[in-house]
């Protein structure tokens, strides 16, 4: 009787696998909408915009802004009774936040940090009616005999261009026995020093249009894209919309966001079976990413409250954060604690200085505070999760551009390799690392740089194979 039961279970699972594979294979690929490129997102009318080309830009802050910041920090209203024996389990630890405020007021030197931030070349230009800010870092003169490869770096929230300051030098510096070097365009995804959209609807695909136009304006018809967090979704949408322009897509956060019934049900059952049969849904080295399922669900529940708030009431939370520098710091820096390693929640300092310095974290906060951009940045959640964006079908459409995925153990959301492989039809590589989380370029710049360098030959080979196969 027992053997018959086991046989029945095996046959049922085998039948399920065969049927779902046939069902999935028969499920038609969806095509993403073609987006117009002549949309004006700015408040000014097109005829009033003067395109004065690519303009050098220097980050500056008026003394009045800094004096106001110091006044607000000196008059911070802290809770009277922080919980005893609690670290970051309830959010940003109040006692440690007081230390952050003290450092911010007494040790953090914004004038020195401005010199550091301006050590990379900044520019602005008008694209789609918006004054867009970006970093454009070129290789040294010593690289004159090397092939120069343009690459667009895109970050996400709650980050900023600060995430790339340790990564960019490793990309524009020639490497021994390598015949190419990178020319980097780093863009803050509509945050920071870029002008905010005046109209609703600027989601990841529409930002991708702006980025493509920016790269074309800089003289790059074809280029590579690398991004994590929102940079993944923007880069993915660019790869779908512009497969002839994006030569290769590199990401530190690969996943399949397709939420149609077939892939969702198939994945859910597949993962559920994997909780009983090790190795069924994910490789052995990745089992801890999903199992026990209850722990994984609890992790998502605990860490994604901000997502629902920003997707539904971005202007409410944005207004609150815009009015409190210490509140803004707590809200942003909390994510750099738990989303680099969930174990950090049990540490009194949130493990923040394991990967970052307080200067680096406060640089990021200052970019938001001095530009008043927190409200406009969090609106991206609402735009991406809107019905208008969903109807464009970018989440459902396949990515056919050569893609390389660098996977880190503490990513916020884990998508099993079988889902990633179905989304990215020309996946040249999945590399897996032992440390790092959602902000990989900021946390592990050397690893990310090495992964980008290693991916380029694979992209070229994939393109050559595709070209020879079609001829």
Tab-separated table of C-alpha atoms in Angstrom:
chain	number	residue	atom	x	y	z
A	1	UNK	CA	0.000	0.000	0.000
A	2	UNK	CA	2.802	2.401	0.915
A	3	UNK	CA	4.648	1.687	-2.337
A	4	UNK	CA	1.464	2.317	-4.313
A	5	UNK	CA	1.003	5.629	-2.530
A	6	UNK	CA	4.559	6.674	-3.303
A	7	UNK	CA	4.134	5.604	-6.921
A	8	UNK	CA	0.924	7.625	-7.141
A	9	UNK	CA	2.621	10.729	-5.791
A	10	UNK	CA	5.532	10.346	-8.216
A	11	UNK	CA	3.162	9.880	-11.152
A	12	UNK	CA	1.076	12.865	-10.066
A	13	UNK	CA	4.143	15.088	-9.833
A	14	UNK	CA	5.486	13.816	-13.153
A	15	UNK	CA	2.149	14.441	-14.794
A	16	UNK	CA	2.017	17.917	-13.310
A	17	UNK	CA	5.476	18.746	-14.609
A	18	UNK	CA	4.677	17.494	-18.120
A	19	UNK	CA	1.313	19.260	-18.297
A	20	UNK	CA	2.594	22.560	-16.972
A	21	UNK	CA	5.577	22.492	-19.309
A	22	UNK	CA	3.229	21.910	-22.254
A	23	UNK	CA	0.855	24.565	-20.926
A	24	UNK	CA	3.677	27.047	-20.506
A	25	UNK	CA	5.153	26.226	-23.924
A	26	UNK	CA	1.762	26.832	-25.542
A	27	UNK	CA	1.285	30.094	-23.673
A	28	UNK	CA	1.956	32.826	-26.266
A	29	UNK	CA	4.727	35.335	-25.705
A	30	UNK	CA	3.313	38.769	-25.072
A	31	UNK	CA	4.609	41.804	-26.905
A	32	UNK	CA	5.312	45.005	-25.023
A	33	UNK	CA	3.777	48.194	-26.328
A	34	UNK	CA	5.798	50.536	-28.514
A	35	UNK	CA	6.332	53.761	-26.603
A	36	UNK	CA	6.264	57.212	-28.188
A	37	UNK	CA	9.522	59.146	-27.913
A	38	UNK	CA	8.129	62.656	-28.342
A	39	UNK	CA	6.425	62.942	-24.942
A	40	UNK	CA	7.152	66.125	-22.992
A	41	UNK	CA	7.290	65.317	-19.258
A	42	UNK	CA	8.284	68.783	-18.074
A	43	UNK	CA	6.168	71.670	-16.833
A	44	UNK	CA	7.383	73.980	-19.596
A	45	UNK	CA	5.901	73.945	-23.083
A	46	UNK	CA	8.212	72.504	-25.757
A	47	UNK	CA	8.453	75.796	-27.617
A	48	UNK	CA	9.799	77.490	-24.471
A	49	UNK	CA	12.574	74.938	-23.974
A	50	UNK	CA	16.000	75.943	-25.161
A	51	UNK	CA	18.188	72.944	-25.771
A	52	UNK	CA	21.664	74.292	-25.131
A	53	UNK	CA	23.318	70.934	-25.596
A	54	UNK	CA	25.370	69.069	-23.012
A	55	UNK	CA	26.226	71.433	-20.132
A	56	UNK	CA	28.870	70.819	-17.438
A	57	UNK	CA	27.279	70.743	-13.992
A	58	UNK	CA	28.751	71.239	-10.532
A	59	UNK	CA	26.917	70.100	-7.414
A	60	UNK	CA	26.506	73.087	-5.100
A	61	UNK	CA	24.409	73.907	-2.053
A	62	UNK	CA	23.554	77.352	-0.744
A	63	UNK	CA	24.668	78.214	2.831
A	64	UNK	CA	21.018	78.857	3.721
A	65	UNK	CA	20.139	75.207	2.983
A	66	UNK	CA	22.890	73.965	5.299
A	67	UNK	CA	21.959	76.396	8.065
A	68	UNK	CA	18.343	75.259	7.864
A	69	UNK	CA	19.476	71.616	8.001
A	70	UNK	CA	21.556	72.258	11.135
A	71	UNK	CA	18.637	74.063	12.747
A	72	UNK	CA	16.324	71.131	12.045
A	73	UNK	CA	18.844	68.596	13.318
A	74	UNK	CA	19.405	70.610	16.496
A	75	UNK	CA	15.658	70.625	17.111
A	76	UNK	CA	14.993	66.968	16.353
A	77	UNK	CA	12.081	65.495	18.275
A	78	UNK	CA	12.995	61.966	19.329
A	79	UNK	CA	10.627	59.447	20.957
A	80	UNK	CA	10.853	59.635	24.753
A	81	UNK	CA	11.112	55.913	25.420
A	82	UNK	CA	12.965	53.707	22.930
A	83	UNK	CA	12.422	50.018	23.586
A	84	UNK	CA	14.977	48.303	25.811
A	85	UNK	CA	16.941	45.413	24.374
A	86	UNK	CA	15.727	46.073	20.817
A	87	UNK	CA	18.104	46.616	17.905
A	88	UNK	CA	16.646	47.138	14.404
A	89	UNK	CA	13.754	44.670	14.721
A	90	UNK	CA	11.225	47.515	14.984
A	91	UNK	CA	12.926	49.688	12.378
A	92	UNK	CA	15.780	52.127	12.823
A	93	UNK	CA	17.102	51.957	16.378
A	94	UNK	CA	16.427	55.283	18.153
A	95	UNK	CA	19.592	55.208	20.244
A	96	UNK	CA	21.742	54.645	17.176
A	97	UNK	CA	19.819	57.339	15.301
A	98	UNK	CA	20.905	59.802	17.990
A	99	UNK	CA	24.517	58.840	17.225
A	100	UNK	CA	23.895	59.392	13.522
A	101	UNK	CA	22.498	62.840	14.259
A	102	UNK	CA	25.518	63.687	16.417
A	103	UNK	CA	27.901	62.585	13.664
A	104	UNK	CA	25.907	64.488	11.051
A	105	UNK	CA	26.055	67.693	13.099
A	106	UNK	CA	29.581	67.510	14.466
A	107	UNK	CA	31.752	65.402	12.157
A	108	UNK	CA	30.191	65.171	8.727
A	109	UNK	CA	31.743	67.834	6.469
A	110	UNK	CA	29.441	68.619	3.544
A	111	UNK	CA	31.943	70.970	1.912
A	112	UNK	CA	34.493	68.155	1.807
A	113	UNK	CA	31.855	65.734	0.582
A	114	UNK	CA	30.943	68.135	-2.223
A	115	UNK	CA	34.557	68.015	-3.407
A	116	UNK	CA	34.329	64.228	-3.402
A	117	UNK	CA	30.986	64.172	-5.257
A	118	UNK	CA	32.329	66.616	-7.846
A	119	UNK	CA	35.435	64.489	-8.399
A	120	UNK	CA	33.521	62.754	-11.186
A	121	UNK	CA	32.374	64.807	-14.207
A	122	UNK	CA	28.715	65.856	-14.046
A	123	UNK	CA	26.526	67.204	-16.833
A	124	UNK	CA	22.975	68.252	-17.607
A	125	UNK	CA	20.920	68.323	-20.789
A	126	UNK	CA	17.298	68.620	-21.901
A	127	UNK	CA	15.624	65.303	-22.781
A	128	UNK	CA	11.856	64.850	-23.201
A	129	UNK	CA	11.221	68.275	-21.688
A	130	UNK	CA	13.237	67.554	-18.527
A	131	UNK	CA	16.608	68.902	-17.434
A	132	UNK	CA	18.424	65.600	-16.929
A	133	UNK	CA	21.520	65.195	-14.762
A	134	UNK	CA	24.116	62.476	-15.311
A	135	UNK	CA	27.718	61.493	-14.718
A	136	UNK	CA	29.830	60.956	-17.836
A	137	UNK	CA	33.178	59.409	-16.950
A	138	UNK	CA	35.654	58.647	-19.722
A	139	UNK	CA	38.774	56.455	-19.534
A	140	UNK	CA	42.186	57.985	-19.003
A	141	UNK	CA	44.357	59.077	-21.910
A	142	UNK	CA	46.441	55.929	-21.388
A	143	UNK	CA	43.519	53.960	-22.856
A	144	UNK	CA	43.747	55.672	-26.265
A	145	UNK	CA	44.641	52.442	-28.100
A	146	UNK	CA	41.811	50.449	-26.531
A	147	UNK	CA	38.271	49.940	-27.743
A	148	UNK	CA	35.954	52.148	-25.678
A	149	UNK	CA	32.662	50.534	-24.676
A	150	UNK	CA	29.774	52.804	-23.596
A	151	UNK	CA	27.775	51.541	-20.626
A	152	UNK	CA	24.804	53.085	-18.837
A	153	UNK	CA	24.605	52.491	-15.070
A	154	UNK	CA	21.192	52.819	-13.406
A	155	UNK	CA	20.457	52.665	-9.675
A	156	UNK	CA	17.215	52.632	-7.721
A	157	UNK	CA	15.532	53.819	-4.537
A	158	UNK	CA	16.604	54.557	-1.806
A	159	UNK	CA	19.932	55.004	-3.516
A	160	UNK	CA	21.438	57.736	-5.683
A	161	UNK	CA	24.429	58.298	-7.922
A	162	UNK	CA	26.490	57.893	-4.729
A	163	UNK	CA	26.169	54.128	-5.200
A	164	UNK	CA	28.508	54.208	-8.209
A	165	UNK	CA	31.461	56.224	-6.923
A	166	UNK	CA	33.536	53.173	-6.006
A	167	UNK	CA	32.404	51.229	-9.083
A	168	UNK	CA	33.022	53.763	-11.855
A	169	UNK	CA	36.832	54.050	-11.386
A	170	UNK	CA	37.084	50.275	-11.766
A	171	UNK	CA	35.303	50.432	-15.116
A	172	UNK	CA	37.184	53.345	-16.685
A	173	UNK	CA	40.617	52.047	-15.647
A	174	UNK	CA	42.200	49.741	-18.275
A	175	UNK	CA	42.899	46.154	-17.271
A	176	UNK	CA	45.947	44.132	-18.167
A	177	UNK	CA	45.558	41.981	-21.287
A	178	UNK	CA	42.077	43.361	-22.029
A	179	UNK	CA	41.630	45.253	-25.303
A	180	UNK	CA	38.675	47.358	-24.205
A	181	UNK	CA	37.718	49.799	-21.465
A	182	UNK	CA	34.439	51.427	-20.441
A	183	UNK	CA	33.046	54.903	-20.865
A	184	UNK	CA	30.391	55.294	-18.183
A	185	UNK	CA	27.152	57.244	-18.184
A	186	UNK	CA	25.549	57.039	-14.748
A	187	UNK	CA	22.073	58.416	-14.328
A	188	UNK	CA	20.010	58.827	-11.147
A	189	UNK	CA	16.798	57.444	-12.631
A	190	UNK	CA	14.890	60.706	-12.297
A	191	UNK	CA	16.081	61.328	-8.727
A	192	UNK	CA	18.434	63.870	-7.206
A	193	UNK	CA	19.596	66.649	-9.478
A	194	UNK	CA	17.351	65.779	-12.428
A	195	UNK	CA	14.167	67.738	-12.979
A	196	UNK	CA	11.047	65.886	-11.827
A	197	UNK	CA	8.192	64.976	-14.150
A	198	UNK	CA	5.248	67.376	-14.073
A	199	UNK	CA	2.753	64.720	-15.219
A	200	UNK	CA	1.809	61.236	-14.028
A	201	UNK	CA	2.805	58.135	-15.960
A	202	UNK	CA	6.612	58.247	-15.861
A	203	UNK	CA	7.233	54.575	-15.046
A	204	UNK	CA	10.256	52.380	-15.786
A	205	UNK	CA	9.571	51.947	-19.510
A	206	UNK	CA	9.112	55.688	-20.016
A	207	UNK	CA	12.320	56.401	-18.077
A	208	UNK	CA	13.967	53.898	-20.407
A	209	UNK	CA	12.889	56.014	-23.374
A	210	UNK	CA	14.540	59.070	-21.793
A	211	UNK	CA	17.745	57.100	-21.133
A	212	UNK	CA	17.847	55.813	-24.702
A	213	UNK	CA	17.414	59.335	-26.036
A	214	UNK	CA	20.123	60.567	-23.664
A	215	UNK	CA	22.579	57.939	-24.893
A	216	UNK	CA	21.755	58.795	-28.504
A	217	UNK	CA	22.270	62.482	-27.741
A	218	UNK	CA	25.711	61.662	-26.351
A	219	UNK	CA	26.524	59.941	-29.616
A	220	UNK	CA	25.915	56.328	-28.624
A	221	UNK	CA	23.564	54.510	-30.991
A	222	UNK	CA	24.465	51.170	-29.395
A	223	UNK	CA	25.493	50.635	-25.776
A	224	UNK	CA	25.396	48.308	-22.774
A	225	UNK	CA	23.199	48.715	-19.704
A	226	UNK	CA	23.810	47.621	-16.115
A	227	UNK	CA	21.521	48.126	-13.152
A	228	UNK	CA	20.085	46.764	-9.943
A	229	UNK	CA	16.933	47.555	-7.964
A	230	UNK	CA	14.900	49.973	-10.137
A	231	UNK	CA	17.875	49.918	-12.478
A	232	UNK	CA	17.017	46.293	-13.213
A	233	UNK	CA	13.465	47.115	-14.215
A	234	UNK	CA	14.448	50.175	-16.258
A	235	UNK	CA	17.292	48.311	-17.977
A	236	UNK	CA	15.012	45.332	-18.629
A	237	UNK	CA	12.413	47.597	-20.244
A	238	UNK	CA	15.111	49.239	-22.371
A	239	UNK	CA	16.295	45.809	-23.523
A	240	UNK	CA	12.727	44.894	-24.508
A	241	UNK	CA	11.940	48.194	-26.226
A	242	UNK	CA	15.323	48.723	-27.931
A	243	UNK	CA	16.949	45.351	-28.703
A	244	UNK	CA	18.945	46.901	-31.546
A	245	UNK	CA	20.394	49.597	-29.299
A	246	UNK	CA	21.076	47.629	-26.098
A	247	UNK	CA	24.007	45.352	-26.939
A	248	UNK	CA	23.862	43.567	-23.596
A	249	UNK	CA	22.039	43.842	-20.280
A	250	UNK	CA	23.848	43.208	-17.008
A	251	UNK	CA	21.947	43.173	-13.728
A	252	UNK	CA	22.487	42.472	-10.049
A	253	UNK	CA	18.777	41.760	-9.529
A	254	UNK	CA	17.374	39.385	-12.143
A	255	UNK	CA	13.802	38.215	-11.736
A	256	UNK	CA	10.630	37.419	-13.640
A	257	UNK	CA	7.815	39.799	-12.692
A	258	UNK	CA	5.218	38.172	-14.982
A	259	UNK	CA	2.074	37.829	-12.828
A	260	UNK	CA	-0.302	36.214	-15.328
A	261	UNK	CA	-2.140	33.076	-14.035
A	262	UNK	CA	-0.051	30.476	-15.893
A	263	UNK	CA	3.431	31.492	-14.689
A	264	UNK	CA	2.214	32.371	-11.185
A	265	UNK	CA	0.366	29.073	-10.613
A	266	UNK	CA	3.129	27.069	-12.241
A	267	UNK	CA	5.786	28.720	-10.078
A	268	UNK	CA	3.761	28.456	-6.857
A	269	UNK	CA	3.141	24.732	-7.266
A	270	UNK	CA	6.696	24.142	-8.450
A	271	UNK	CA	8.115	25.903	-5.381
A	272	UNK	CA	5.641	24.153	-3.063
A	273	UNK	CA	6.699	20.730	-4.361
A	274	UNK	CA	10.301	21.813	-3.846
A	275	UNK	CA	9.613	22.238	-0.132
A	276	UNK	CA	9.129	18.441	0.039
A	277	UNK	CA	11.631	17.343	-2.595
A	278	UNK	CA	15.036	19.082	-2.242
A	279	UNK	CA	16.433	20.248	-5.551
A	280	UNK	CA	13.085	20.147	-7.364
A	281	UNK	CA	12.599	23.924	-7.676
A	282	UNK	CA	16.033	25.372	-6.963
A	283	UNK	CA	19.622	24.187	-6.839
A	284	UNK	CA	20.859	22.956	-3.482
A	285	UNK	CA	23.038	26.041	-2.932
A	286	UNK	CA	19.955	28.261	-3.370
A	287	UNK	CA	17.505	26.398	-1.143
A	288	UNK	CA	18.081	28.778	1.750
A	289	UNK	CA	16.792	31.603	-0.437
A	290	UNK	CA	13.262	30.147	-0.512
A	291	UNK	CA	12.971	27.602	2.251
A	292	UNK	CA	11.422	27.294	4.717
A	293	UNK	CA	8.654	29.037	2.759
A	294	UNK	CA	7.187	30.474	5.949
A	295	UNK	CA	10.466	32.255	6.714
A	296	UNK	CA	10.688	33.624	3.196
A	297	UNK	CA	7.100	34.915	3.329
A	298	UNK	CA	7.770	36.504	6.721
A	299	UNK	CA	10.888	38.196	5.339
A	300	UNK	CA	8.923	39.748	2.473
A	301	UNK	CA	6.111	40.806	4.812
A	302	UNK	CA	8.570	42.453	7.182
A	303	UNK	CA	10.646	44.309	4.626
A	304	UNK	CA	8.177	45.513	1.982
A	305	UNK	CA	5.855	47.780	3.958
A	306	UNK	CA	7.462	50.805	2.306
A	307	UNK	CA	6.538	49.420	-1.117
A	308	UNK	CA	2.801	49.395	-0.428
A	309	UNK	CA	2.910	52.849	1.134
A	310	UNK	CA	4.900	54.391	-1.711
A	311	UNK	CA	2.822	52.651	-4.357
A	312	UNK	CA	-0.470	53.926	-2.938
A	313	UNK	CA	0.277	57.191	-1.079
A	314	UNK	CA	3.626	58.481	-2.379
A	315	UNK	CA	2.818	62.145	-1.840
A	316	UNK	CA	1.768	61.543	1.767
A	317	UNK	CA	4.960	59.788	2.849
A	318	UNK	CA	7.006	62.048	0.570
A	319	UNK	CA	5.683	65.171	2.283
A	320	UNK	CA	6.439	63.749	5.731
A	321	UNK	CA	10.009	62.847	4.781
A	322	UNK	CA	10.574	66.154	3.021
A	323	UNK	CA	9.962	67.994	6.283
A	324	UNK	CA	12.298	66.047	8.587
A	325	UNK	CA	15.999	65.438	7.911
A	326	UNK	CA	16.373	62.899	10.718
A	327	UNK	CA	13.174	61.162	9.625
A	328	UNK	CA	14.516	61.016	6.075
A	329	UNK	CA	17.825	59.589	7.281
A	330	UNK	CA	16.101	56.889	9.345
A	331	UNK	CA	13.776	55.945	6.499
A	332	UNK	CA	16.535	55.689	3.886
A	333	UNK	CA	19.298	54.188	6.013
A	334	UNK	CA	17.009	51.522	7.465
A	335	UNK	CA	16.912	49.898	4.019
A	336	UNK	CA	20.712	49.877	3.813
A	337	UNK	CA	20.669	47.855	7.026
A	338	UNK	CA	18.166	45.066	6.464
A	339	UNK	CA	18.418	44.777	2.678
A	340	UNK	CA	22.160	44.200	2.721
A	341	UNK	CA	21.770	41.337	5.212
A	342	UNK	CA	18.647	40.386	7.208
A	343	UNK	CA	20.872	39.414	10.165
A	344	UNK	CA	21.669	43.117	10.577
A	345	UNK	CA	18.268	43.638	12.205
A	346	UNK	CA	19.646	42.033	15.367
A	347	UNK	CA	22.614	44.415	15.669
A	348	UNK	CA	22.470	47.655	17.706
A	349	UNK	CA	23.933	49.653	14.799
A	350	UNK	CA	22.007	47.749	12.134
A	351	UNK	CA	25.292	46.538	10.648
A	352	UNK	CA	25.428	49.774	8.666
A	353	UNK	CA	29.167	50.288	8.927
A	354	UNK	CA	29.980	46.733	7.867
A	355	UNK	CA	29.665	47.720	4.214
A	356	UNK	CA	29.423	51.503	4.303
A	357	UNK	CA	30.853	54.506	6.097
A	358	UNK	CA	28.523	56.998	7.745
A	359	UNK	CA	29.925	59.580	5.336
A	360	UNK	CA	28.795	57.490	2.345
A	361	UNK	CA	25.332	56.890	3.817
A	362	UNK	CA	24.899	60.554	4.688
A	363	UNK	CA	26.081	61.548	1.201
A	364	UNK	CA	23.102	59.634	-0.098
A	365	UNK	CA	20.728	61.265	2.391
A	366	UNK	CA	22.110	64.711	1.571
A	367	UNK	CA	21.493	64.232	-2.150
A	368	UNK	CA	17.819	63.674	-1.345
A	369	UNK	CA	17.609	66.426	1.291
A	370	UNK	CA	19.358	69.205	-0.623
A	371	UNK	CA	17.364	68.534	-3.819
A	372	UNK	CA	13.926	68.026	-2.173
A	373	UNK	CA	13.624	64.919	-4.362
A	374	UNK	CA	12.327	62.281	-1.947
A	375	UNK	CA	8.673	62.836	-2.871
A	376	UNK	CA	9.265	62.683	-6.617
A	377	UNK	CA	11.504	59.623	-6.212
A	378	UNK	CA	8.960	57.505	-4.337
A	379	UNK	CA	6.299	58.230	-6.970
A	380	UNK	CA	8.037	55.698	-9.208
A	381	UNK	CA	6.450	52.914	-7.138
A	382	UNK	CA	2.986	54.210	-7.888
A	383	UNK	CA	3.708	54.642	-11.588
A	384	UNK	CA	5.218	51.170	-11.977
A	385	UNK	CA	2.349	49.403	-10.207
A	386	UNK	CA	-0.358	51.366	-12.033
A	387	UNK	CA	-2.787	49.729	-14.438
A	388	UNK	CA	-1.510	52.010	-17.182
A	389	UNK	CA	1.972	50.542	-16.891
A	390	UNK	CA	0.761	46.949	-16.497
A	391	UNK	CA	-1.180	47.274	-19.760
A	392	UNK	CA	2.078	47.977	-21.590
A	393	UNK	CA	3.062	44.316	-20.903
A	394	UNK	CA	6.763	44.900	-20.222
A	395	UNK	CA	6.549	42.528	-17.247
A	396	UNK	CA	5.104	39.847	-19.526
A	397	UNK	CA	7.304	40.339	-22.605
A	398	UNK	CA	10.491	38.256	-23.004
A	399	UNK	CA	13.950	39.810	-22.986
A	400	UNK	CA	15.872	38.665	-26.055
A	401	UNK	CA	18.950	40.850	-25.612
A	402	UNK	CA	22.027	38.977	-24.267
A	403	UNK	CA	21.732	39.123	-20.471
A	404	UNK	CA	24.069	38.419	-17.569
A	405	UNK	CA	22.782	38.075	-14.021
A	406	UNK	CA	24.935	38.554	-10.928
A	407	UNK	CA	23.034	37.077	-7.996
A	408	UNK	CA	23.682	38.034	-4.385
A	409	UNK	CA	22.400	36.080	-1.367
A	410	UNK	CA	20.527	38.938	0.313
A	411	UNK	CA	18.495	40.291	-2.590
A	412	UNK	CA	15.055	41.426	-1.461
A	413	UNK	CA	13.146	39.099	-3.814
A	414	UNK	CA	14.390	35.773	-5.094
A	415	UNK	CA	13.245	34.487	-8.470
A	416	UNK	CA	14.211	30.828	-9.069
A	417	UNK	CA	16.537	30.196	-11.980
A	418	UNK	CA	13.803	28.422	-13.944
A	419	UNK	CA	11.763	31.644	-13.927
A	420	UNK	CA	14.788	33.776	-14.823
A	421	UNK	CA	15.621	31.494	-17.738
A	422	UNK	CA	12.090	31.818	-19.102
A	423	UNK	CA	12.144	35.605	-18.929
A	424	UNK	CA	15.599	36.108	-20.444
A	425	UNK	CA	15.746	34.175	-23.690
A	426	UNK	CA	19.430	34.876	-24.292
A	427	UNK	CA	20.840	34.414	-20.813
A	428	UNK	CA	24.607	34.125	-21.170
A	429	UNK	CA	25.437	33.791	-17.511
A	430	UNK	CA	24.122	33.531	-13.952
A	431	UNK	CA	26.928	34.166	-11.483
A	432	UNK	CA	26.297	33.625	-7.785
A	433	UNK	CA	28.172	35.270	-4.940
A	434	UNK	CA	28.441	34.589	-1.222
A	435	UNK	CA	27.849	38.092	0.118
A	436	UNK	CA	25.890	41.187	-0.826
A	437	UNK	CA	22.312	42.319	-1.108
A	438	UNK	CA	20.053	44.732	-2.931
A	439	UNK	CA	22.683	47.480	-3.324
A	440	UNK	CA	25.416	45.309	-4.798
A	441	UNK	CA	27.252	48.074	-6.697
A	442	UNK	CA	27.453	50.097	-3.468
A	443	UNK	CA	28.264	47.128	-1.209
A	444	UNK	CA	30.571	45.083	-3.411
A	445	UNK	CA	31.873	47.369	-6.177
A	446	UNK	CA	34.881	45.172	-6.959
A	447	UNK	CA	32.733	42.078	-7.435
A	448	UNK	CA	30.216	43.945	-9.607
A	449	UNK	CA	33.002	45.508	-11.687
A	450	UNK	CA	34.595	42.103	-12.275
A	451	UNK	CA	31.220	40.671	-13.246
A	452	UNK	CA	30.620	43.445	-15.791
A	453	UNK	CA	34.111	43.041	-17.289
A	454	UNK	CA	33.618	39.274	-17.560
A	455	UNK	CA	30.186	39.609	-19.163
A	456	UNK	CA	31.248	41.699	-22.179
A	457	UNK	CA	32.950	38.844	-24.128
A	458	UNK	CA	29.881	36.673	-23.458
A	459	UNK	CA	27.588	39.384	-24.837
A	460	UNK	CA	29.746	39.712	-27.951
A	461	UNK	CA	29.789	35.955	-28.486
A	462	UNK	CA	26.017	35.722	-28.089
A	463	UNK	CA	25.524	38.491	-30.659
A	464	UNK	CA	27.926	36.808	-33.075
A	465	UNK	CA	26.148	33.473	-32.691
A	466	UNK	CA	22.780	35.122	-33.275
A	467	UNK	CA	24.118	36.907	-36.339
A	468	UNK	CA	25.648	33.764	-37.841
A	469	UNK	CA	22.511	31.791	-37.064
A	470	UNK	CA	20.279	34.235	-38.931
A	471	UNK	CA	22.523	34.480	-41.980
